[in-house]
Coordinates of C-alpha atoms and ligand atoms in Angstrom, one line a residue:
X3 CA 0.0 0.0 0.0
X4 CA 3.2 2.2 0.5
X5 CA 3.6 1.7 -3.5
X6 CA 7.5 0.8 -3.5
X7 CA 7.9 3.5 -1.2
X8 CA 9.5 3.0 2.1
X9 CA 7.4 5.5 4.0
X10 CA 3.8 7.0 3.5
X11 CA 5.4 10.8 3.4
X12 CA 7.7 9.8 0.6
X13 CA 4.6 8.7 -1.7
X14 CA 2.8 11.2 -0.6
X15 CA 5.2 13.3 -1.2
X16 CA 5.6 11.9 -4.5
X17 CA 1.8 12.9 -5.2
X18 CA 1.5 16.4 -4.6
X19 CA 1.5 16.8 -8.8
X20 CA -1.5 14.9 -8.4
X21 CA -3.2 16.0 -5.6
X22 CA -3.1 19.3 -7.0
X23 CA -4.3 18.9 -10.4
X24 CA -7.2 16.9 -9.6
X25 CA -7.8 19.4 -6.5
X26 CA -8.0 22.0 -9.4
X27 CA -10.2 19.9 -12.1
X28 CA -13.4 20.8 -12.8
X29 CA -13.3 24.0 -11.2
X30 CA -12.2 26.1 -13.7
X31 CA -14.0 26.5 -16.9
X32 CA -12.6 26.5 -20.4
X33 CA -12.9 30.4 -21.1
X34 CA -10.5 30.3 -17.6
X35 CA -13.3 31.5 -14.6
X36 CA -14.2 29.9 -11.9
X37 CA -16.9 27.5 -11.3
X38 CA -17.1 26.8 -7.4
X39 CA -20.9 26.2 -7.7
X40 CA -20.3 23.2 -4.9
X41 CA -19.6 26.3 -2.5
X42 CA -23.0 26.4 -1.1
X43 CA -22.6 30.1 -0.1
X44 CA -24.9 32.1 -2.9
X45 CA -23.4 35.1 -4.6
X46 CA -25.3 37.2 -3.1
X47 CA -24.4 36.6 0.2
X48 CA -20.5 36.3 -1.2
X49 CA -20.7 40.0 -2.3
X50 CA -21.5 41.3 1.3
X51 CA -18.3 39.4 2.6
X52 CA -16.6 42.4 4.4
X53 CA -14.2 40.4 6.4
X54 CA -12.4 36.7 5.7
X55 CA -11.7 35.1 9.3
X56 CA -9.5 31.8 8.8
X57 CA -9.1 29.6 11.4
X58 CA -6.9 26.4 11.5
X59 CA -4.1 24.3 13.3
X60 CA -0.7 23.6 12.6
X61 CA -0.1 22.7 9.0
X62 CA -3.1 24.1 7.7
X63 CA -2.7 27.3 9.4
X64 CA 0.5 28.0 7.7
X65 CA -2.0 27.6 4.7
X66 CA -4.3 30.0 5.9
X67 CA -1.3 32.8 6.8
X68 CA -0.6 31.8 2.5
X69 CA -4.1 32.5 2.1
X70 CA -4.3 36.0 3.4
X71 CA -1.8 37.3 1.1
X72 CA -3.7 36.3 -1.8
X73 CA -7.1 36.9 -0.5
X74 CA -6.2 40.4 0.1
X75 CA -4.4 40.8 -2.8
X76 CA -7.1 39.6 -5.3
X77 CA -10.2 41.0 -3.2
X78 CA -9.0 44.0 -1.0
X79 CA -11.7 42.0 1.9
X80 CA -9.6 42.0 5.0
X81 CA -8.5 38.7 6.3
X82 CA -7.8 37.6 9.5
X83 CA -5.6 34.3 10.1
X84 CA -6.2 32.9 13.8
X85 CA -4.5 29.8 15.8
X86 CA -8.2 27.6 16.0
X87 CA -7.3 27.3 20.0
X88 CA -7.4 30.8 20.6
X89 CA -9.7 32.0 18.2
X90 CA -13.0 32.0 20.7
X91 CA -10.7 32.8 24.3
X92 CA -10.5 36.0 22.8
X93 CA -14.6 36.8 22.1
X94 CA -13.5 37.5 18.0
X95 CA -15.6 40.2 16.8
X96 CA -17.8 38.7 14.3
X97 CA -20.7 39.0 12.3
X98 CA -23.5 38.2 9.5
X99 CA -21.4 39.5 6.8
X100 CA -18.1 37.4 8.0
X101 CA -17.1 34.6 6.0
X102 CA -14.9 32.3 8.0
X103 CA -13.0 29.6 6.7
X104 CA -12.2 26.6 8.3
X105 CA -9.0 24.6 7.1
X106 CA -8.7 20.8 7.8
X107 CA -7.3 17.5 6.3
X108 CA -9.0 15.4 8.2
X109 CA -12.2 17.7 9.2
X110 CA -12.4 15.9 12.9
X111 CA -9.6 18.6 14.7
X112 CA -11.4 20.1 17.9
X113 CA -10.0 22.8 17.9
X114 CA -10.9 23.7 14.7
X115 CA -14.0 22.4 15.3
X116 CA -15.2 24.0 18.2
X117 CA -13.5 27.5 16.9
X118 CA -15.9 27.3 13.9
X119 CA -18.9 26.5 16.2
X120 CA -18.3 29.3 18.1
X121 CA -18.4 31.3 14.7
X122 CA -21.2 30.1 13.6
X123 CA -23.2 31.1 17.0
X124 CA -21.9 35.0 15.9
X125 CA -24.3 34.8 13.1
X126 CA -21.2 34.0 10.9
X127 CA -20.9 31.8 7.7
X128 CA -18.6 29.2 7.8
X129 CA -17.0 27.8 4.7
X130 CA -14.7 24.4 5.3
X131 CA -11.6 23.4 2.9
X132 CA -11.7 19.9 3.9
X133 CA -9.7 16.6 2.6
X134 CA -12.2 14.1 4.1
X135 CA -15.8 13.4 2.9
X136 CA -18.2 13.5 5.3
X137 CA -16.2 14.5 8.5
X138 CA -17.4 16.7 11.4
X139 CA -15.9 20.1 10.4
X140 CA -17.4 20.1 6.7
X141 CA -21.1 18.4 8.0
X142 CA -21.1 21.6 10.3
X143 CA -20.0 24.0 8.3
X144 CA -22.4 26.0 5.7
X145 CA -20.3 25.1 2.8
X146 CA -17.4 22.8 2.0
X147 CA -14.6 23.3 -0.6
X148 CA -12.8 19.7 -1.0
X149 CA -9.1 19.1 -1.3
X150 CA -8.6 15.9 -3.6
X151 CA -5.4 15.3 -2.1
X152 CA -6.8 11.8 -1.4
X153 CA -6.3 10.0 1.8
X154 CA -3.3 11.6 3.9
X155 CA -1.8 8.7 6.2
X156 CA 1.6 9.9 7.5
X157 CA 1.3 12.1 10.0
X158 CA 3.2 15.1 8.7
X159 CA 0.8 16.6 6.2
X160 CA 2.5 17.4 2.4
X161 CA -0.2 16.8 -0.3
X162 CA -3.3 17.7 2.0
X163 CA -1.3 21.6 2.4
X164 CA -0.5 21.8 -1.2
X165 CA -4.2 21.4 -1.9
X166 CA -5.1 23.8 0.7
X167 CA -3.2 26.5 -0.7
X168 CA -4.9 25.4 -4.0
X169 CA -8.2 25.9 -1.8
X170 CA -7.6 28.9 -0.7
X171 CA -6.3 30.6 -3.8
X172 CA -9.2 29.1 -5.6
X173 CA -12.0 30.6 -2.8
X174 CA -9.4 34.0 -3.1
X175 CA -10.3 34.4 -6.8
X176 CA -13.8 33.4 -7.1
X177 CA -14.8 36.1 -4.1
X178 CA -12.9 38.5 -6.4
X179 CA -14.9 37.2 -9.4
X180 CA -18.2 37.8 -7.1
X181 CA -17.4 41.1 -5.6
X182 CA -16.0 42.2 -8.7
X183 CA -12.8 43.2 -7.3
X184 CA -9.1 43.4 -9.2
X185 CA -11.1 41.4 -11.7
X186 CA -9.1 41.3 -15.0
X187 CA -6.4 40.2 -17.2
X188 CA -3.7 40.0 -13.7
X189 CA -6.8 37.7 -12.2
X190 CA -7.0 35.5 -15.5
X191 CA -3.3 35.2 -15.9
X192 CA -3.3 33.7 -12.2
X193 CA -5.4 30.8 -13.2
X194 CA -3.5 30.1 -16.3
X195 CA -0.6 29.9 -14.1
X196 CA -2.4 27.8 -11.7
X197 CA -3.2 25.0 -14.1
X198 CA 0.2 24.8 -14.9
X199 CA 1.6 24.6 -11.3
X200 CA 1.3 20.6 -11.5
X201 CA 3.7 20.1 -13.8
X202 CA 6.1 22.3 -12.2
X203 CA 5.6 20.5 -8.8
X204 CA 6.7 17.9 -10.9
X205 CA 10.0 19.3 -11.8
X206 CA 11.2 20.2 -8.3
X207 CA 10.6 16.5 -7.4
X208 CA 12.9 15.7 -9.6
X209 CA 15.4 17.8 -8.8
X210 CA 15.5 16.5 -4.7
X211 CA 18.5 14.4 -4.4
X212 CA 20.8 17.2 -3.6
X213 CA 18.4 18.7 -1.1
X214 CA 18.3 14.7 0.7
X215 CA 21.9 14.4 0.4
X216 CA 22.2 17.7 1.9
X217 CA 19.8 16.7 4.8
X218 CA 22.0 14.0 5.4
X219 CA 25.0 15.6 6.1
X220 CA 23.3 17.9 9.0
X221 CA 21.7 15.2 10.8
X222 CA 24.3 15.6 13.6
X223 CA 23.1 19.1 14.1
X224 CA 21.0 20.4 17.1
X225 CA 19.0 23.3 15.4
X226 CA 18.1 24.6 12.0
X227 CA 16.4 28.1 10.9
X228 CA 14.2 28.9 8.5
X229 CA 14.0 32.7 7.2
X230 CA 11.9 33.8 4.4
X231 CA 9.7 36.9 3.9
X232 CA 6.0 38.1 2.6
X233 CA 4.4 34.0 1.7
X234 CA 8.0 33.2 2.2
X235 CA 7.0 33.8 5.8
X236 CA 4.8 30.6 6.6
X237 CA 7.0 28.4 3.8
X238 CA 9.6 29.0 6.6
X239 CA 7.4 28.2 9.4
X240 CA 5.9 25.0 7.5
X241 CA 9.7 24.3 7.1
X242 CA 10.5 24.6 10.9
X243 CA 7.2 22.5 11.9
X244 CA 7.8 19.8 9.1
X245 CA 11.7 19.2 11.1
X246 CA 10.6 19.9 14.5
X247 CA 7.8 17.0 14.1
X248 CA 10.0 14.7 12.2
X249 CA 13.7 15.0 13.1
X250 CA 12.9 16.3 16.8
X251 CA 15.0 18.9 16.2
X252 CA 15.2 22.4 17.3
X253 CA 13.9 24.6 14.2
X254 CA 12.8 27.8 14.1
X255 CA 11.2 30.2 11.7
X256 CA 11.5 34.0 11.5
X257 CA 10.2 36.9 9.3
X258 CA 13.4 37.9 7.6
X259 CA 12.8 41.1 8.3
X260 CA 12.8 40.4 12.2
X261 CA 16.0 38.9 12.7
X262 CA 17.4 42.5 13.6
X263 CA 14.8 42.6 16.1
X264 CA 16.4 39.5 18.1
X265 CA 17.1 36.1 16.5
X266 CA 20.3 37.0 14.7
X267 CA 21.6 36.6 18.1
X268 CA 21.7 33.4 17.6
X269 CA 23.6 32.8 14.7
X270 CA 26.9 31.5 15.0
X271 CA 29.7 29.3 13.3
X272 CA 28.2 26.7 10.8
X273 CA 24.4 26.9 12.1
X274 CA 22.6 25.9 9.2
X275 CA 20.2 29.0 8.1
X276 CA 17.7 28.0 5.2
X277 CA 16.3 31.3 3.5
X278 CA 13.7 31.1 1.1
X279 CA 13.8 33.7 -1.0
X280 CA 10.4 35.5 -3.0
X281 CA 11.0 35.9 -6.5
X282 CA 13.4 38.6 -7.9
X283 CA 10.5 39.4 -10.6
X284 CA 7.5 41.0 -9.1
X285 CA 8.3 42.4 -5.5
X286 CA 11.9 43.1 -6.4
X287 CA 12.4 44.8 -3.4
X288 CA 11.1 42.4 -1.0
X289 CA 14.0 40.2 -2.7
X290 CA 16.8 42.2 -2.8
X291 CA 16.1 42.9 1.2
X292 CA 16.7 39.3 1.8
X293 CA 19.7 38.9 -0.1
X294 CA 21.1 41.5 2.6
X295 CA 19.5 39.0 5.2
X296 CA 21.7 36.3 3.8
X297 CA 24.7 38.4 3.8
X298 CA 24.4 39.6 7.2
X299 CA 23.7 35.7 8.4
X300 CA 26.6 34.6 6.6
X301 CA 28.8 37.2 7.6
X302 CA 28.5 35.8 11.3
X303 CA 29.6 32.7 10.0
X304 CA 25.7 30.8 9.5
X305 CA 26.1 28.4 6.8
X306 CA 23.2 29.3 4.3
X307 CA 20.7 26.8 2.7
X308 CA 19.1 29.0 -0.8
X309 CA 15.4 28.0 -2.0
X310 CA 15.6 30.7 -4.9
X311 CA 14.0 30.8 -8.1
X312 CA 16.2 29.4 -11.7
X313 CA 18.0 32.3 -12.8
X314 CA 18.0 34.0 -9.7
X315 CA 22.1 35.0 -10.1
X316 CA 22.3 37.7 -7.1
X317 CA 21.8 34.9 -4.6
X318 CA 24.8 32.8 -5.6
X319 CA 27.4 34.6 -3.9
X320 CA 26.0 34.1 -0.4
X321 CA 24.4 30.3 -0.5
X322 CA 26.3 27.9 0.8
X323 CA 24.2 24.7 -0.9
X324 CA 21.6 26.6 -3.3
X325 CA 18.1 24.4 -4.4
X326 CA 16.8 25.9 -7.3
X327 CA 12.6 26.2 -7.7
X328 CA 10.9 27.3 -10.8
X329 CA 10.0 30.6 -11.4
X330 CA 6.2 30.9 -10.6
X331 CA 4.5 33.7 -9.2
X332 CA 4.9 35.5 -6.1
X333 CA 1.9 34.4 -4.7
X334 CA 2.0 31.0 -5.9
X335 CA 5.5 29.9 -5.2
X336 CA 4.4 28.6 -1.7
X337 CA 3.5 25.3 -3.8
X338 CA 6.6 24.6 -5.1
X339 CA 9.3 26.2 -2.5
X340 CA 7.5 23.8 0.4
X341 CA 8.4 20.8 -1.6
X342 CA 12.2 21.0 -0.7
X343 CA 11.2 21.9 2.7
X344 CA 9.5 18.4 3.5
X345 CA 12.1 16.4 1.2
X346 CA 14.7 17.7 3.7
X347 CA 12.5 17.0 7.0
X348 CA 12.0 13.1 5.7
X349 CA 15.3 12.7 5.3
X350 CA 16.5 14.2 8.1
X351 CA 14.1 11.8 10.2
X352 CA 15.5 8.8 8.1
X353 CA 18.7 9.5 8.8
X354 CA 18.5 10.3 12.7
X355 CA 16.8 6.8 12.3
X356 CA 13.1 8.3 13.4
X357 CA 10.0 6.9 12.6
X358 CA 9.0 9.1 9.4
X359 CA 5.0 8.3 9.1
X360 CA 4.5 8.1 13.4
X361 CA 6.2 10.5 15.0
X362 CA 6.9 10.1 19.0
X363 CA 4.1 12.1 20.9
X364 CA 1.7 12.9 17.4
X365 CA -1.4 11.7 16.7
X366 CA -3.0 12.1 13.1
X367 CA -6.1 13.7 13.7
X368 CA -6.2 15.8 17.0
X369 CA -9.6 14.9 18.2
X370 CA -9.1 16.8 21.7
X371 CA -8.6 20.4 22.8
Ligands
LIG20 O1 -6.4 17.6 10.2 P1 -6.0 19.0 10.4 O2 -5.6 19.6 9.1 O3 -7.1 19.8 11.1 O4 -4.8 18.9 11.3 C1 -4.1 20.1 11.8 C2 -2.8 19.8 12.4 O5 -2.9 19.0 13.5 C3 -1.8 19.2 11.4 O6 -1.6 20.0 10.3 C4 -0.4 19.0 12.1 O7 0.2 20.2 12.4 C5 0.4 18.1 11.1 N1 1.0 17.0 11.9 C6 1.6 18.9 10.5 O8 2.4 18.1 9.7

């Protein structure tokens, strides 16, 4: 059932291409809009959305902090991204014309659970992105969007948060297409670009030896840190939580921009520092800030780790081991710089000889508060 694969997360891995296109099919139309007509939320009621509320655990909620860039980006709606175990301790200020958005694989999280019940007693719509038919979350939410990752086993989640992020970017565009907002060539140029993102998953699976090879040689290590900036952000923190779960390692991840602000304190000689870095296209600035970041790490002697885009030159001089991920756009390169990210976690756990699919302490489904 592991289909030649010595571990769940390695096929799993192995299907995010997959995952993604079929989470994709039959939601976009041949003239290139969106047909989310399974979203049981009518348009009407999608054009008074005047706040997104996302609520979610661990893995997922990296894919929510993802999903606020591009749902403020595409619809100008503020979004909110909230841990699901704090969201009602803090009476959230709520209301008919929220839509909140639930993220789970496997739908049965109680925390996530009980933060959308709460939501829904504010009068509040509730919209699931879900991997599992049927489960609790999506039966009481008003509306489900499914992931077809198909069924997750291992414990860290890979193809379930690609196809969240395919989720949520899908939900992002089709409230623009509702509301009417940014809605244009930029808009249709994003969906082109997401059909093809399959295929480029593709291509930086088959690039991963150096990146396992890599993970190898730092399994003696005590700590690794992950920087990266704007969605580069939560790729970092997906990074950190993907080794801390698997390798029991110490890992960290940090806003680029913060590490003035404290953590560069703790770089010193030959602590491994991986940065991912946003595309030099697009934001330019955003990307020439964090080739400063790397110089000043490397300057105190971190040894750097690169996830930057193919042709990228201006990062060269400063990586250490460089792992080169197509060029996408900004928004969307979250789907294929995370690949590298778990690729290096598995292996990292392999070689500290940990048990990949069941990590010590972890269930799969968190069915408690
Ligand atoms: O089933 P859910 O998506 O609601 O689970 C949420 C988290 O428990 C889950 O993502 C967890 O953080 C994973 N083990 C991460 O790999």
């Amino acid at each position: 059932e592991k289909g030649g694969y010595d571990y769940f997360m390695l096929k799993e891995i192995a299907e995010q291409p997959k995952a993604v296109a079929d989470t994709l099919l039959g939601r976009i139309d041949a003239g290139g809009s969106l047909t989310l007509d399974e979203v049981r939320i009518g348009a009407a009621e999608l054009r008074e959305v005047d706040k997104v509320v996302i609520v979610a655990c661990g893995t997922a909620f990296h894919a929510g902090l993802i999903a606020k860039y591009a749902i403020e980006h595409w619809t100008r709606i503020p979004c909110e991204v909230e841990l699901a175990s704090e969201f009602r301790y803090r009476d959230p200020i709520l209301g008919s014309r929220s839509l909140v958005i639930a993220i789970s694989q496997s739908g049965e999280t109680m925390d996530t659970l009980m933060a959308l019940r709460h939501a829904r007693e504010q009068g509040s719509k509730v919209l699931a992105i879900c991997n599992t038919n049927g489960s609790t979350i999506p039966r009481e939410s008003d509306a489900v969007l499914y992931t077809h990752a198909g069924p997750e086993v291992a414990v860290a989640s890979t193809k379930a948060f690609l196809t969240q992020l395919v989720a949520c970017y899908l939900v992002a565009l089709y409230l623009g297409q509702v509301q009417g907002t940014k809605w244009g060539d930029e808009i249709s140029a994003v969906i082109r670009d997401l059909s093809r993102i399959s295929a480029e998953v593709e291509r930086v699976l088959e690039t991963m030896e150096p990146v396992r090879e890599l993970a190898r040689s730092l399994a003696d290590k005590d700590t690794v840190l992950f920087l990266g900036r704007h969605v580069g952000y939560p790729v970092a923190l997906e990074g950190a939580l993907k080794l801390k779960e698997l390798a029991y390692m110490h890992a960290e991840g940090f806003a680029a921009g913060e590490l003035k602000h404290g953590p560069i304190a703790l770089i010193e000689e030959d602590l491994p520092v991986v940065v991912v870095v946003p595309s030099p296209r697009g934001r330019s600035v955003l990307h020439d800030k964090i080739v400063s970041n790397i110089q000043e790490i490397r300057a105190r002697g971190a040894r750097t780790i690169v996830i930057a885009e193919e042709g990228d030159e201006a990062v060269v001089p400063y990586a250490d081991h460089l792992i080169r991920i197509p060029a996408t756009p900004t928004l969307l390169q979250p789907l294929v710089a995370t690949v590298p990210l778990q690729v290096f976690a598995c292996e990292l756990a392999t070689a500290r000889g940990n048990e990949v699919d069941q990590p010590r302490n972890l269930a799969k489904s968190v069915t408690v508060e």
